[in-house]
Structures are given as C-alpha cells and as structure tokens.
C-alpha cells in the first residue's frame, strides 16, 4: 500500500484500496456465460456435434436416395445412438439392434393376432410395453435400453400398420432398415474420428480406478489421524465407484479383443468399497474400546504416512511392486505387534482380568483390524495392476451385483401400460387424425423415461427440448425449406441447428432437453423425396408431439408417482431383510454381492440427495454405510466359524449371536436385544480368549471379538435407522 494512504482514516483507506468494490462486468454477462457451451464450446463437444451431424445427414441422404417412405427416422436413429464415448455408442448400437429385432417380431405377432380388433390390440400393446419397462428396471446400462426399445419399437411398427395391416412385413422391414442405416452411418463416421481407441480406453480405465484408489487411501489416512469427517467427505466415492463400474463395460468394447482386464478392474473397485467399509469398522473399534494404545498409535502413524504417499506412487507402474512390498512390511509390523502382545500376555503371571490384560487384548484387536485393512488395500492394488495388461491363461470373472427394487419395477410397468392404454382410448373416442402419432410418441416417451428413478424430472426437460424442436423446425419449415429443391441446400439448412443440438447434448445443464431436440427435429422438418411439409401438417404434427409428451408427464405425476420417502422406506426394509439373510443363508453369501447391492443403494441416496442433502438423507447415508459394515462383519464371523479353529464354547457364543441376527426384526422397542446379544458374545469371547492355551484358537477368537465389536457398536449407534417399526427421520437419531 502506498505511504500516502497510511495517513488517511481507516474507512477511506479500505474504500480507496478497491478490495470491497464488486467486480464490474458487462451487462448480460451472467446470461452470456450460461451460453458459453454454444459460442465457446470445448473441442470434444464440437467434435461430437460435427461428427454426429455429418452422420445424421449422411443417413438422411442415403434414406432419400433409397426412396424409403420415412427418411427422417434414419437421422433420428443416429442421434439416439450417438454417445460421448465410442464404447457407449457401440454398446448402445449393439443393444439397439437386439431391441429392434425383438420389437419388430412382437409387432408382427400382435398385428397378426388381433386384426380389426382394437379393443384387444391396444391392451396387448399396453401389456407388452409394461412388461418391457418392468424388466428393464431390473437390469443396468444399455441392456435396460434394449428392453424398453423392444417395447416402443413394437408400438411404432404395429401402429404404423393399423392403416394397412396386410403390409405389416414390409413396414417392419422398412423401420428396421432405418435403424440399421442410422447405426451404420454413426459407426462409420465415428470410426473416422477415433484415434488410438484401445490405448485411450485402457488409459481412461486406469485413471478412473487410480482416482478411486487414491481417494480411498486419503480417506483412511485421515481417519487414522482422527479426522472423522473424512468419511463424510468421501461418501460420494460410492456413487463414483458405481459409475466407473458401468463405464468399464464401455471401455471393454473400445479395447476390442481383450482378456479379463475389465473383470480385474471391477474387482479393484469392489476392494475399494470394502476398504472404505474397513475404515469405518476401524473407527467403530477405536470408539468401542474407548482406550488409547501407544503401540497402535505408532503403527497407525506409519500406516498413515504410507497411505498418503500411495496416490502419487500409483502414477508409475514400476512403483507397484514396491508398494506391495511396503504393504507386506506394514502387515508384518502389525502381526509382530500381535505376537509381542500375545507373548507378553502368556508370559505374565496374572491369571485374572486386569487393565493390563485388557490393554494387551485391545492392542491385538486393533492391529488385527489394521492388518486386514491393509490386506484389502493390497488386494485392490493387485487387481488394479492386473487390469492394466492381458494375462495369458486368465479365466477370472467378476461382476458387481446391483440392488433390485421389484416394487419399483412393477410401478414402472403399470405406469407405462396405463399411459399407452389411456392414449389409445383417447384416439378411439375422438378419432383424431393424428391419433396414431400421438400414441406413438406417448410410447416413445414412456419407454425412454419409465425406468428412471424419478421420471417426472426427466420428462419435463424432455418437454422443454421438444418445444425448442417445434420452434426451430417452424422457422425451417415455414421460411427456409420451401425454397431448396436440392439435397445440398437441405443439408446446409439443417446443419447449423443440428450442430447446436449436438453442442447442447454435451453440456450437462442442457443435455436432457437436447436429447429431445435432436431426436424430434428431423421428424418435425419431415424431408422427403416427393413431399414437403406444409403449414397445416407441421402444426398438426407439432401439436400431437407436445400433447403426447405433456400427457406422459401427466401420467407420471398422477399414476403411482415417484416418492423419495417411500423408496427409502423400501430400501431400508430390504437392507434389514438382507442382514437377516446374511446370518443364516446357505451357501454363505459372497462379499462382492453384498458390497454391490449396498453400493448401489448408497449411490441412489446420493443421486436423490441433491447438492445440499437434508439431515434425514444424511442420516440415511450413514445408516446404509453402517448396515454394509455390519453385513461384512457378519460374513467374516461366519468365515471364522467355517475354519473350525474355535473351542466349542466360543463356537456356541458366536452361533447364538448369528441365530439372534437371523431373527433380527428391526423393531428395537426399548431393548435392542440383538445388540445386547452381540455385547454378551464379546464378553464371553474375551473371557474364553484369556483362558485359552491354544495360540491358533486365541488368534481366531481375537478376530471374532474384533468383528463383534464393530457389529455391536454399529447396532447401537444406528438403532433409530435399523428400527423398521416406524418411518425414520433424522431427529430419531438424536
């Protein structure tokens, strides 16, 4: 600051310094910055928009050259199939072919089965689309898309054949030709833009898994330092893990011929989820023991120092063997601490329970838990390394199981069936000239959004995009397209609006509306060889389109509408059912299945939470994570029993707890019997462990005590969440 300003009063000094004045910006700056995706797009967005526009115009040109009856469907297929990555586009194209084939066959069957019988024909289509939407809710990725596509493709073909059912085979072949043509053009143009696709796919997969590993190790390191908020910050990682798991499938498509790198990548992600749960279990043990162990403090400091350096070391492949060696050394330190504590306890002359004996046992419990945590990290790094190159003779397979909500699936199917049935009834009653188009677009909208967890949000954006398509196509139809008679001029007129739609599709804020805009723009313009859309046809088609989407929005709001509270209630009850199942199911459930289902539930909660989760959502997130940790420790307890190294009394104590857990009702009342039985089993094992002479049995009992400590602590700390007798609110946990 200049010396002259020091002589002025403090108020004038602050004013003249300029620090408290707002930044002066040009008028309309905020509005223009929101359009930056249009006037200053990223290179990736511009490349996507240009290549997809070229592919759409190429498909339209070929369809018109082939004298097909409805050429816009070829361009629409290009925009439907086009995705941000080649793996997504190829996967979607593959499943679109499957869905189209199933839908075409079902359309032929329905038209042939119910000729001139609309009151049988339309209910049959409604039931078919409802079944497709219901089944699509239970699967993931573009397999779900193939199922809904088979539903609305059946509607498109069957409804188009209502005016001429004798030509159903030719109509089916025509629609199938559009789809194959659109997929072929999109794939051909995209291949020209693709460069080093396989190596890029491997690099992207590596970066994503590396990011997940680095975030997890940072969270565990901060937790060992006493930062309990670290897990709150890292909870979003569960949603990221599920997203990365879905994207691995697309990376495998991009890699072409490959081994089992994708399976190892999924296994690495599952190990990261278990690692985070192990960290939560470590925090629970430290709180449950309510003591500070100097030896464990020293070991945890070594571990934290190592964990903080892992993300940077993962950048270099040559460092992975050294990381694994360091992990082995750290695990060796943990085991040596366990042996030292056990040897000191055996050599002591004290035969009764004292503070010193308890401290030695606590030292062994904590070091055993830390050893298992490091073992999980070692497994994750081993799978990460295996995902980077093909291994000869490798037959490894790994899939993460997803949460399935059968009630939600039934709701989606019923909602779609009601929408199609109601739109067909409107056409039958009114004899609307554009009724077929109305029903067709209702079927398309229901197919695209019926499987969404909250379809109302998606359909509103879809309606906005359709409005933009109507507006832009109006300018093209009424002002520009009456003049050109050559395809070159037609392509020049359509190119800029299509490129703008492609840019909007790559902008997250406008992607939902852009999907509708790009899909319906070619259809509303309606270019053809012998016909040109006139004003009356344009207004009728636009009105039918907007009415169909608006009608679908109305159905989604009125018929079994999505309810966040009800979904959380079902999810919580299902979690409690799964906890009971874990304790008694034969054969014993796999860890990866339990992790997959709970990770999916966790990511659903995060998606519905929004940018600022409510206290109830926050409590649900914590409760779901705790339930996952309880389940993992139940599985580990059963593994200890299966090894058969426990004395009969210890075996009975654990069996008693598992029997009680298999009857876990979730109705705590005033007592919380399951948590009380877990604490009783812990006390029994502590007494038995102190008197046991067999070293192997003592080590096994130490592990069992460590697992029971986590279970009893989490059952007590999350009693309100695990009480299924009443709806859960955040205030219940206070």
XYZ file of C-alpha atoms in Angstrom:
734
model
C 0.000 0.000 0.000
C 1.383 3.494 -0.840
C 2.652 5.523 2.106
C 0.149 8.351 1.412
C -2.785 6.036 2.118
C -1.478 5.312 5.598
C -2.272 8.905 6.633
C -5.980 8.550 5.698
C -8.722 7.319 8.046
C -9.226 3.511 8.008
C -12.628 3.759 6.266
C -11.216 5.795 3.365
C -8.203 3.508 3.182
C -10.446 0.449 2.689
C -12.537 2.243 0.072
C -9.563 3.525 -1.914
C -7.875 0.126 -1.871
C -10.740 -1.182 -4.050
C -10.997 -4.527 -2.255
C -14.615 -4.010 -1.218
C -15.978 -2.957 -4.609
C -17.806 -5.614 -6.663
C -16.248 -6.597 -9.961
C -17.750 -4.529 -12.779
C -18.920 -6.732 -15.642
C -20.629 -6.025 -18.926
C -24.447 -6.053 -18.980
C -25.803 -9.542 -19.673
C -22.566 -11.242 -18.555
C -24.368 -13.874 -16.466
C -26.748 -14.717 -19.300
C -23.956 -14.954 -21.859
C -21.791 -17.117 -19.590
C -24.675 -19.585 -19.471
C -24.444 -19.858 -23.271
C -20.702 -20.463 -23.313
C -21.328 -24.052 -24.440
C -22.717 -22.574 -27.691
C -20.289 -19.771 -28.601
C -17.132 -21.202 -26.952
C -17.543 -24.997 -26.918
C -14.852 -27.415 -25.844
C -13.015 -29.277 -28.637
C -14.601 -32.566 -27.520
C -18.125 -31.106 -27.652
C -17.524 -29.533 -31.068
C -16.124 -32.802 -32.452
C -19.156 -34.722 -31.153
C -21.615 -32.215 -32.625
C -19.928 -32.095 -36.044
C -19.428 -35.841 -36.456
C -22.974 -36.675 -35.332
C -24.437 -34.037 -37.651
C -22.408 -35.429 -40.565
C -23.583 -38.963 -39.738
C -27.231 -37.851 -39.448
C -27.136 -36.013 -42.780
C -25.402 -38.987 -44.402
C -28.113 -41.349 -43.121
C -30.813 -38.948 -44.327
C -29.177 -38.710 -47.773
C -28.943 -42.477 -48.202
C -32.515 -42.986 -46.988
C -33.791 -40.457 -49.536
C -31.612 -41.978 -52.268
C -33.112 -45.409 -51.456
C -36.605 -43.876 -51.817
C -37.602 -45.001 -48.322
C -41.021 -43.829 -47.191
C -39.941 -42.008 -43.990
C -36.268 -40.866 -44.252
C -36.171 -38.765 -41.019
C -36.155 -41.972 -38.945
C -32.632 -42.747 -40.186
C -31.342 -39.369 -38.932
C -33.251 -39.796 -35.659
C -31.541 -43.158 -35.102
C -28.120 -41.516 -35.438
C -28.920 -39.013 -32.686
C -30.360 -41.739 -30.458
C -27.279 -43.958 -30.773
C -24.629 -41.209 -30.577
C -22.903 -41.047 -27.187
C -19.952 -39.224 -25.698
C -17.565 -42.185 -25.971
C -17.134 -44.787 -28.676
C -17.649 -47.597 -26.197
C -21.039 -46.207 -25.187
C -22.077 -45.684 -28.814
C -21.018 -49.181 -29.889
C -22.660 -50.794 -26.870
C -25.883 -48.841 -27.392
C -25.885 -49.658 -31.120
C -25.449 -53.352 -30.372
C -28.294 -53.442 -27.881
C -30.444 -51.247 -30.135
C -30.198 -53.896 -32.839
C -31.261 -56.547 -30.332
C -34.162 -54.444 -29.054
C -35.272 -53.587 -32.589
C -35.316 -57.248 -33.618
C -37.385 -58.264 -30.579
C -39.748 -55.304 -31.021
C -40.223 -55.976 -34.736
C -41.051 -59.643 -34.152
C -43.511 -58.783 -31.373
C -45.190 -56.166 -33.614
C -45.753 -58.709 -36.378
C -47.184 -61.178 -33.863
C -49.605 -58.637 -32.348
C -50.852 -57.309 -35.694
C -51.409 -60.837 -36.978
C -53.057 -61.974 -33.738
C -55.575 -59.117 -33.433
C -56.633 -57.904 -36.900
C -59.540 -55.447 -36.849
C -59.851 -55.868 -33.056
C -58.713 -52.585 -31.459
C -60.091 -53.440 -28.007
C -57.784 -56.455 -27.934
C -54.922 -54.953 -29.939
C -54.309 -51.871 -27.767
C -54.474 -53.707 -24.407
C -51.992 -56.224 -25.811
C -49.572 -53.430 -26.796
C -50.040 -51.796 -23.376
C -49.262 -55.047 -21.563
C -46.222 -55.709 -23.759
C -44.748 -52.242 -23.174
C -45.498 -52.528 -19.449
C -43.666 -55.866 -19.254
C -40.693 -54.441 -21.155
C -40.460 -51.431 -18.829
C -40.782 -53.639 -15.752
C -37.983 -55.968 -16.861
C -35.819 -53.020 -17.954
C -35.926 -51.622 -14.406
C -34.179 -54.748 -13.118
C -31.110 -54.579 -15.395
C -28.410 -51.974 -15.991
C -26.780 -49.988 -18.770
C -27.959 -50.428 -22.353
C -29.463 -53.854 -21.638
C -32.210 -51.827 -19.988
C -32.402 -49.650 -23.102
C -32.788 -52.743 -25.321
C -35.800 -53.876 -23.309
C -37.641 -50.544 -23.415
C -36.711 -50.215 -27.091
C -38.344 -53.554 -27.848
C -41.486 -52.127 -26.255
C -41.798 -48.862 -28.128
C -40.428 -50.305 -31.405
C -43.315 -52.748 -31.266
C -45.679 -49.786 -30.811
C -44.108 -47.780 -33.669
C -44.325 -50.645 -36.176
C -47.682 -52.028 -35.064
C -49.370 -48.614 -35.004
C -47.949 -47.727 -38.424
C -49.506 -50.949 -39.743
C -53.008 -50.194 -38.441
C -53.873 -48.411 -41.691
C -52.501 -51.255 -43.836
C -52.151 -54.459 -41.776
C -51.667 -56.604 -44.895
C -48.262 -54.947 -45.439
C -47.005 -55.486 -41.888
C -43.932 -57.362 -43.130
C -42.859 -54.559 -45.490
C -43.480 -51.914 -42.813
C -41.366 -53.928 -40.370
C -38.520 -54.261 -42.860
C -38.713 -50.540 -43.634
C -38.421 -49.496 -39.970
C -35.622 -51.984 -39.387
C -33.767 -50.619 -42.415
C -33.856 -47.089 -40.976
C -32.338 -48.279 -37.720
C -29.594 -50.373 -39.335
C -28.785 -47.499 -41.699
C -28.567 -44.958 -38.864
C -26.345 -47.221 -36.752
C -24.060 -47.944 -39.714
C -23.619 -44.262 -40.590
C -22.955 -43.241 -36.985
C -20.402 -46.025 -36.534
C -18.632 -45.271 -39.824
C -18.255 -41.540 -39.158
C -17.243 -42.083 -35.529
C -14.508 -44.528 -36.573
C -13.014 -41.812 -38.770
C -12.778 -39.535 -35.721
C -11.444 -42.260 -33.412
C -7.694 -42.327 -32.773
C -5.826 -44.940 -30.718
C -9.138 -46.127 -29.316
C -7.794 -49.184 -27.464
C -4.927 -47.355 -25.774
C -7.202 -44.441 -24.839
C -9.704 -46.867 -23.305
C -7.000 -48.526 -21.204
C -5.671 -45.144 -20.117
C -9.129 -43.886 -19.127
C -9.883 -47.054 -17.181
C -6.561 -46.760 -15.370
C -7.168 -43.115 -14.441
C -10.631 -43.840 -13.042
C -9.524 -46.762 -10.872
C -6.453 -44.833 -9.783
C -8.665 -41.928 -8.726
C -10.898 -44.258 -6.694
C -7.886 -45.882 -5.018
C -6.278 -42.533 -4.237
C -9.472 -41.106 -2.739
C -9.975 -44.197 -0.583
C -6.418 -44.216 0.765
C -6.643 -40.497 1.579
C -9.918 -41.075 3.455
C -8.493 -43.955 5.502
C -5.297 -41.999 6.237
C -7.293 -39.018 7.510
C -9.442 -41.330 9.588
C -6.373 -42.834 11.258
C -5.328 -39.259 12.063
C -8.590 -38.770 13.966
C -10.479 -36.852 11.258
C -13.916 -38.479 11.452
C -15.282 -36.061 8.853
C -13.061 -37.729 6.248
C -15.665 -40.399 5.616
C -18.419 -37.832 5.259
C -16.347 -36.182 2.534
C -15.573 -39.480 0.826
C -19.133 -40.873 0.791
C -19.716 -39.590 -2.728
C -16.996 -42.023 -3.781
C -19.519 -44.879 -3.564
C -21.586 -43.263 -6.314
C -18.405 -42.723 -8.328
C -17.457 -46.386 -7.898
C -20.804 -47.500 -9.316
C -20.490 -45.077 -12.240
C -16.963 -46.285 -13.013
C -18.180 -49.885 -12.823
C -20.784 -49.128 -15.509
C -18.221 -47.365 -17.698
C -15.803 -50.309 -17.582
C -18.180 -52.196 -19.859
C -17.829 -49.439 -22.464
C -14.042 -49.395 -22.097
C -14.004 -53.135 -22.803
C -15.914 -52.504 -26.041
C -13.409 -49.823 -27.060
C -10.429 -52.076 -26.310
C -11.552 -54.591 -28.922
C -10.148 -58.109 -28.417
C -9.029 -58.245 -24.803
C -8.584 -60.538 -21.840
C -10.173 -60.100 -18.419
C -8.840 -56.629 -17.664
C -12.372 -55.325 -17.110
C -13.129 -58.069 -14.574
C -9.987 -57.193 -12.628
C -10.961 -53.506 -12.755
C -14.388 -54.319 -11.284
C -12.718 -56.434 -8.597
C -10.439 -53.488 -7.759
C -13.475 -51.212 -7.352
C -15.170 -53.762 -5.086
C -11.993 -53.945 -2.987
C -12.017 -50.136 -2.699
C -15.595 -50.300 -1.363
C -14.553 -52.931 1.177
C -11.537 -50.797 2.099
C -13.804 -47.853 2.914
C -16.024 -50.127 4.975
C -12.938 -51.477 6.770
C -12.040 -47.900 7.613
C -15.485 -47.346 9.114
C -15.046 -50.563 11.084
C -11.682 -49.342 12.361
C -13.311 -46.130 13.559
C -16.031 -48.174 15.293
C -13.458 -50.360 17.084
C -11.482 -47.360 18.316
C -14.676 -45.804 19.697
C -15.952 -49.066 21.184
C -12.700 -49.828 23.031
C -12.580 -46.295 24.498
C -8.863 -46.555 25.127
C -5.630 -45.249 23.680
C -2.939 -47.793 22.870
C 0.547 -46.368 22.414
C 1.778 -49.195 20.199
C -1.226 -48.879 17.902
C -0.744 -45.104 17.735
C 2.795 -45.668 16.500
C 1.718 -48.273 13.927
C -1.163 -46.129 12.674
C 1.251 -43.222 12.159
C 3.452 -45.431 9.969
C 0.388 -46.611 8.064
C -0.933 -43.079 7.573
C 2.409 -41.896 6.196
C 2.386 -44.788 3.738
C -1.250 -44.244 2.673
C -0.754 -40.545 1.943
C 2.027 -41.426 -0.500
C 0.103 -44.128 -2.384
C -1.801 -41.884 -4.900
C 1.398 -40.323 -6.262
C 3.178 -43.685 -6.435
C 0.347 -45.259 -8.449
C 1.224 -42.944 -11.345
C 4.210 -45.160 -12.179
C 3.769 -48.859 -12.984
C 7.276 -49.628 -11.779
C 6.267 -48.478 -8.279
C 3.513 -51.075 -7.858
C 5.859 -53.927 -6.768
C 7.442 -51.550 -4.248
C 4.004 -50.529 -2.943
C 3.095 -54.181 -2.488
C 6.385 -54.834 -0.693
C 5.777 -51.875 1.624
C 2.311 -53.235 2.335
C 3.791 -56.606 3.222
C 6.253 -54.890 5.553
C 3.472 -52.919 7.260
C 1.372 -56.045 7.653
C 4.449 -57.723 9.107
C 4.701 -54.926 11.681
C 1.034 -55.434 12.626
C 1.492 -59.184 13.012
C 4.650 -58.703 15.053
C 2.752 -56.378 17.392
C 0.079 -59.062 17.766
C 2.692 -61.719 18.546
C 4.503 -59.451 21.014
C 1.267 -58.646 22.860
C 0.263 -62.301 22.918
C 3.708 -63.419 24.124
C 3.703 -60.792 26.860
C 0.215 -61.848 27.919
C 1.200 -65.529 28.052
C 4.380 -64.830 29.987
C 2.630 -62.698 32.612
C 1.792 -64.295 35.940
C -1.586 -62.514 36.100
C -4.407 -65.024 35.633
C -7.406 -62.748 36.170
C -8.765 -59.942 34.024
C -6.890 -56.708 34.675
C -6.416 -53.411 32.889
C -3.067 -54.650 31.577
C -4.570 -57.826 30.104
C -7.395 -55.819 28.538
C -4.898 -53.379 27.064
C -2.886 -56.223 25.518
C -6.045 -57.746 24.031
C -7.143 -54.353 22.691
C -3.713 -53.946 21.115
C -4.154 -57.263 19.321
C -7.698 -56.393 18.216
C -6.645 -53.060 16.703
C -3.551 -54.436 14.989
C -5.521 -57.370 13.600
C -8.090 -54.936 12.161
C -5.336 -52.767 10.686
C -3.679 -55.843 9.173
C -6.953 -56.825 7.466
C -7.466 -53.253 6.234
C -4.007 -53.267 4.650
C -4.774 -56.690 3.184
C -7.830 -55.236 1.463
C -5.694 -52.423 0.045
C -3.163 -54.993 -1.140
C -5.954 -56.876 -2.914
C -7.191 -53.660 -4.553
C -3.698 -52.772 -5.825
C -3.154 -56.316 -7.072
C -6.405 -56.170 -9.076
C -5.516 -52.667 -10.288
C -2.205 -53.981 -11.611
C -3.915 -56.962 -13.294
C -6.366 -54.612 -15.045
C -3.535 -52.843 -16.892
C -2.412 -55.727 -19.112
C -3.649 -59.012 -20.505
C -2.704 -62.129 -18.541
C -2.284 -65.322 -20.543
C -4.488 -68.176 -19.381
C -6.526 -65.863 -17.154
C -10.119 -67.054 -16.594
C -11.054 -64.555 -13.885
C -14.650 -63.266 -13.876
C -16.142 -60.624 -11.605
C -19.478 -58.805 -11.570
C -20.865 -56.341 -9.031
C -24.454 -57.200 -8.157
C -26.944 -54.318 -8.208
C -29.872 -53.516 -5.940
C -33.211 -54.585 -7.434
C -36.455 -52.988 -6.366
C -39.243 -55.246 -7.654
C -41.970 -52.935 -6.412
C -40.457 -50.030 -8.326
C -40.258 -52.266 -11.411
C -43.947 -53.146 -11.069
C -44.826 -49.458 -10.679
C -42.894 -48.581 -13.841
C -44.617 -51.310 -15.822
C -48.099 -50.364 -14.616
C -47.469 -46.666 -15.295
C -46.329 -47.318 -18.877
C -49.235 -49.678 -19.571
C -51.756 -47.146 -18.249
C -50.232 -44.383 -20.399
C -50.489 -46.426 -23.617
C -53.967 -47.692 -22.791
C -55.263 -44.218 -21.942
C -53.785 -42.629 -25.086
C -55.327 -45.400 -27.215
C -58.703 -44.806 -25.554
C -58.449 -41.085 -26.387
C -57.850 -41.924 -30.044
C -60.711 -44.420 -30.139
C -63.131 -41.909 -28.631
C -62.062 -38.803 -30.578
C -60.984 -40.386 -33.910
C -58.217 -37.765 -34.008
C -56.465 -37.686 -37.388
C -53.052 -37.507 -35.678
C -54.001 -40.076 -33.049
C -51.518 -42.669 -34.307
C -48.660 -40.181 -33.970
C -49.946 -39.205 -30.522
C -49.935 -42.810 -29.259
C -46.542 -43.465 -30.869
C -44.870 -40.531 -29.121
C -46.501 -41.452 -25.798
C -44.981 -44.920 -26.207
C -41.548 -43.456 -27.027
C -41.643 -41.064 -24.050
C -42.787 -43.781 -21.647
C -40.148 -46.154 -22.963
C -37.366 -43.613 -22.537
C -38.347 -42.463 -19.047
C -40.454 -45.170 -17.393
C -37.347 -46.850 -15.960
C -35.940 -43.634 -14.482
C -35.978 -43.468 -10.695
C -37.738 -40.087 -10.908
C -39.294 -39.855 -14.406
C -41.060 -36.529 -13.781
C -37.757 -34.603 -13.701
C -36.549 -36.198 -16.939
C -39.804 -35.738 -18.834
C -40.001 -32.026 -18.005
C -36.583 -31.481 -19.615
C -37.728 -33.684 -22.489
C -40.775 -31.440 -22.951
C -38.584 -28.319 -22.993
C -36.400 -29.844 -25.689
C -39.466 -30.736 -27.745
C -40.665 -27.126 -27.503
C -37.301 -25.935 -28.841
C -37.529 -28.508 -31.653
C -41.003 -27.216 -32.563
C -39.774 -23.602 -32.549
C -36.655 -24.226 -34.662
C -38.413 -26.573 -37.085
C -41.116 -23.922 -37.515
C -38.542 -21.459 -38.856
C -37.099 -24.135 -41.129
C -40.428 -25.410 -42.461
C -42.124 -22.042 -42.924
C -39.188 -19.862 -44.025
C -36.257 -21.860 -45.390
C -37.300 -25.288 -46.635
C -39.960 -24.152 -49.140
C -37.139 -22.841 -51.361
C -34.404 -25.514 -51.786
C -35.017 -28.342 -54.230
C -31.569 -29.984 -53.928
C -30.296 -32.065 -51.072
C -27.168 -29.927 -50.745
C -29.288 -26.921 -49.779
C -31.368 -29.076 -47.431
C -28.192 -30.270 -45.684
C -26.902 -26.698 -45.404
C -30.166 -25.573 -43.797
C -30.254 -28.481 -41.303
C -26.545 -28.497 -40.406
C -26.388 -25.493 -38.063
C -29.487 -26.404 -35.982
C -28.178 -29.963 -35.643
C -24.691 -28.819 -34.609
C -26.262 -26.538 -31.987
C -28.216 -29.527 -30.669
C -25.045 -31.610 -30.523
C -23.260 -28.905 -28.521
C -26.194 -28.711 -26.110
C -26.094 -32.502 -25.708
C -22.522 -32.295 -24.353
C -23.430 -29.593 -21.809
C -24.723 -31.195 -18.568
C -27.180 -28.365 -17.886
C -28.896 -28.739 -21.272
C -28.292 -32.426 -22.064
C -31.812 -33.562 -21.112
C -33.556 -31.018 -23.324
C -31.014 -31.520 -26.125
C -31.818 -35.240 -26.330
C -35.432 -34.404 -27.168
C -34.481 -31.548 -29.503
C -32.073 -33.663 -31.566
C -34.492 -36.589 -31.674
C -37.556 -34.695 -32.891
C -36.018 -32.014 -35.124
C -35.638 -34.299 -38.210
C -39.119 -35.717 -37.648
C -40.771 -32.288 -37.416
C -38.951 -30.989 -40.500
C -40.025 -34.155 -42.332
C -37.898 -34.021 -45.511
C -38.918 -36.413 -48.291
C -38.429 -37.051 -51.999
C -41.978 -36.472 -53.199
C -43.415 -34.473 -50.309
C -42.717 -31.291 -48.430
C -44.255 -30.461 -45.082
C -46.865 -27.713 -45.386
C -48.083 -25.391 -42.661
C -51.149 -27.428 -41.722
C -49.245 -30.719 -41.485
C -46.491 -29.022 -39.478
C -48.867 -27.533 -36.907
C -50.800 -30.803 -36.568
C -47.610 -32.833 -36.072
C -46.186 -30.321 -33.586
C -49.413 -30.209 -31.607
C -49.581 -34.016 -31.447
C -45.948 -34.202 -30.299
C -46.329 -31.675 -27.482
C -49.631 -33.222 -26.389
C -48.073 -36.694 -26.243
C -45.145 -35.600 -24.074
C -47.415 -33.479 -21.875
C -49.772 -36.446 -21.496
C -46.846 -38.678 -20.468
C -45.774 -36.082 -17.871
C -49.336 -36.044 -16.533
C -49.390 -39.841 -16.255
C -46.030 -39.883 -14.447
C -47.372 -37.350 -11.953
C -50.801 -38.941 -11.448
C -50.264 -42.726 -11.654
C -48.089 -44.180 -8.881
C -45.847 -41.077 -8.754
C -42.279 -41.366 -7.552
C -41.937 -40.819 -3.794
C -38.495 -40.379 -2.235
C -39.725 -41.291 1.241
C -41.397 -44.472 0.050
C -38.300 -45.536 -1.891
C -36.082 -45.005 1.153
C -38.555 -46.979 3.277
C -38.430 -49.924 0.848
C -34.652 -49.707 0.620
C -34.280 -49.721 4.402
C -36.602 -52.711 4.826
C -34.716 -54.581 2.123
C -31.421 -53.838 3.865
C -32.751 -55.276 7.142
C -34.030 -58.353 5.313
C -30.598 -58.863 3.754
C -28.907 -58.568 7.166
C -31.088 -61.401 8.474
C -30.337 -63.425 5.370
C -26.564 -62.993 5.781
C -26.598 -64.618 9.211
C -28.233 -67.891 8.142
C -28.209 -68.270 4.348
C -26.680 -71.383 2.814
C -24.436 -71.277 0.933
C -22.854 -68.270 2.588
C -23.460 -65.064 0.560
C -20.475 -63.645 -1.291
C -18.852 -60.427 -0.151
C -18.992 -58.944 -3.659
C -22.780 -59.416 -3.826
C -23.311 -57.656 -0.504
C -20.952 -54.827 -1.451
C -22.559 -54.383 -4.882
C -26.134 -54.124 -3.614
C -25.271 -51.684 -0.840
C -23.054 -49.549 -3.062
C -25.984 -49.258 -5.478
C -28.322 -48.270 -2.636
C -25.803 -45.738 -1.398
C -25.400 -44.175 -4.837
C -29.194 -43.926 -5.240
C -29.416 -41.996 -1.997
C -26.637 -39.671 -3.162
C -28.363 -39.080 -6.529
C -31.634 -38.180 -4.823
C -29.968 -36.056 -2.168
C -29.162 -33.157 -4.495
C -26.409 -30.604 -3.854
C -27.497 -29.985 -0.228
C -28.761 -33.206 1.410
C -31.336 -32.855 4.176
C -30.488 -34.144 7.667
C -32.711 -37.165 7.013
C -30.804 -38.028 3.822
C -27.506 -37.566 5.665
C -28.704 -39.965 8.352
C -29.824 -42.476 5.707
C -26.392 -42.328 4.090
C -24.723 -43.009 7.427
C -27.189 -45.790 8.228
C -26.725 -47.514 4.870
C -22.945 -47.400 5.234
C -23.227 -48.805 8.760
C -25.520 -51.607 7.567
C -22.973 -52.501 4.888
C -20.248 -52.644 7.555
C -22.399 -54.831 9.828
C -23.073 -57.226 6.954
C -19.397 -57.529 6.035
C -18.501 -58.376 9.631
C -21.283 -60.979 9.796
C -19.785 -62.659 6.725
C -16.330 -62.565 8.356
C -17.728 -64.101 11.544
C -19.169 -66.959 9.515
C -15.800 -67.435 7.796
C -14.170 -67.756 11.250
C -16.721 -70.428 12.170
C -16.148 -72.335 8.927
C -12.407 -72.562 9.593
C -13.210 -74.666 12.669
C -10.385 -73.376 14.891
C -12.573 -72.170 17.778
C -13.189 -74.070 21.021
C -16.781 -75.349 21.482
C -17.755 -72.647 23.997
C -16.622 -69.832 21.676
C -18.359 -71.525 18.753
C -21.624 -71.642 20.721
C -21.363 -67.951 21.668
C -20.980 -66.901 18.033
C -23.712 -69.302 16.892
C -26.039 -67.790 19.489
C -25.408 -64.319 18.112
C -25.871 -65.420 14.473
C -29.133 -67.157 15.406
C -30.341 -63.961 17.028
C -29.181 -61.957 14.000
C -31.130 -64.256 11.657
C -34.261 -63.282 13.630
C -33.397 -59.579 13.573
C -36.751 -57.851 13.182
C -35.521 -54.273 13.176
C -38.031 -53.445 15.894
C -35.878 -52.182 18.686
C -38.541 -51.056 21.124
C -36.811 -50.291 24.417
C -34.374 -53.145 24.499
C -32.296 -53.770 21.346
C -31.834 -57.476 22.009
C -29.560 -58.141 19.026
C -27.040 -55.507 20.112
C -27.219 -56.855 23.661
C -26.539 -60.420 22.475
C -23.558 -59.136 20.448
C -22.106 -57.434 23.521
C -22.692 -60.576 25.573
C -20.893 -62.705 22.971
C -17.991 -60.241 23.028
C -17.662 -60.521 26.815
C -17.818 -64.324 26.652
C -15.130 -64.481 23.984
C -12.903 -62.132 25.988
C -13.081 -64.477 28.992
C -12.545 -67.586 26.878
C -9.669 -65.996 24.990
C -7.840 -65.093 28.197
C -8.051 -68.701 29.427
C -7.303 -70.449 26.105
C -3.937 -72.205 25.783
C -4.044 -72.876 22.022
C -2.400 -69.979 20.157
C -4.338 -70.560 16.916
C -7.642 -70.533 18.776
C -6.695 -67.326 20.580
C -5.882 -65.589 17.295
C -9.206 -66.721 15.810
C -11.087 -65.513 18.892
C -9.282 -62.168 18.644
C -10.611 -61.816 15.100
C -14.115 -62.779 16.197
C -14.007 -60.234 19.036
C -12.906 -57.542 16.572
C -15.863 -58.318 14.293
C -18.357 -58.427 17.159
C -17.096 -55.089 18.473
C -17.930 -53.430 15.151
C -21.330 -55.126 14.925
C -22.387 -54.237 18.472
C -21.168 -50.649 18.123
C -22.936 -50.072 14.796
C -26.147 -51.724 16.029
C -26.186 -49.384 18.995
C -25.099 -46.235 17.165
C -27.689 -46.703 14.387
C -30.591 -48.054 16.430
C -33.033 -45.484 15.018
C -32.121 -46.261 11.401
C -32.332 -50.022 11.966
C -35.716 -49.750 13.710
C -38.175 -50.658 10.951
C -41.253 -50.234 13.134
C -41.669 -46.603 12.057
C -40.533 -44.189 9.322
C -37.091 -42.808 10.000
C -36.304 -39.135 10.480
C -33.010 -37.509 11.358
C -34.449 -36.375 14.688
C -34.889 -40.043 15.639
C -31.134 -40.475 15.785
C -30.557 -37.592 18.162
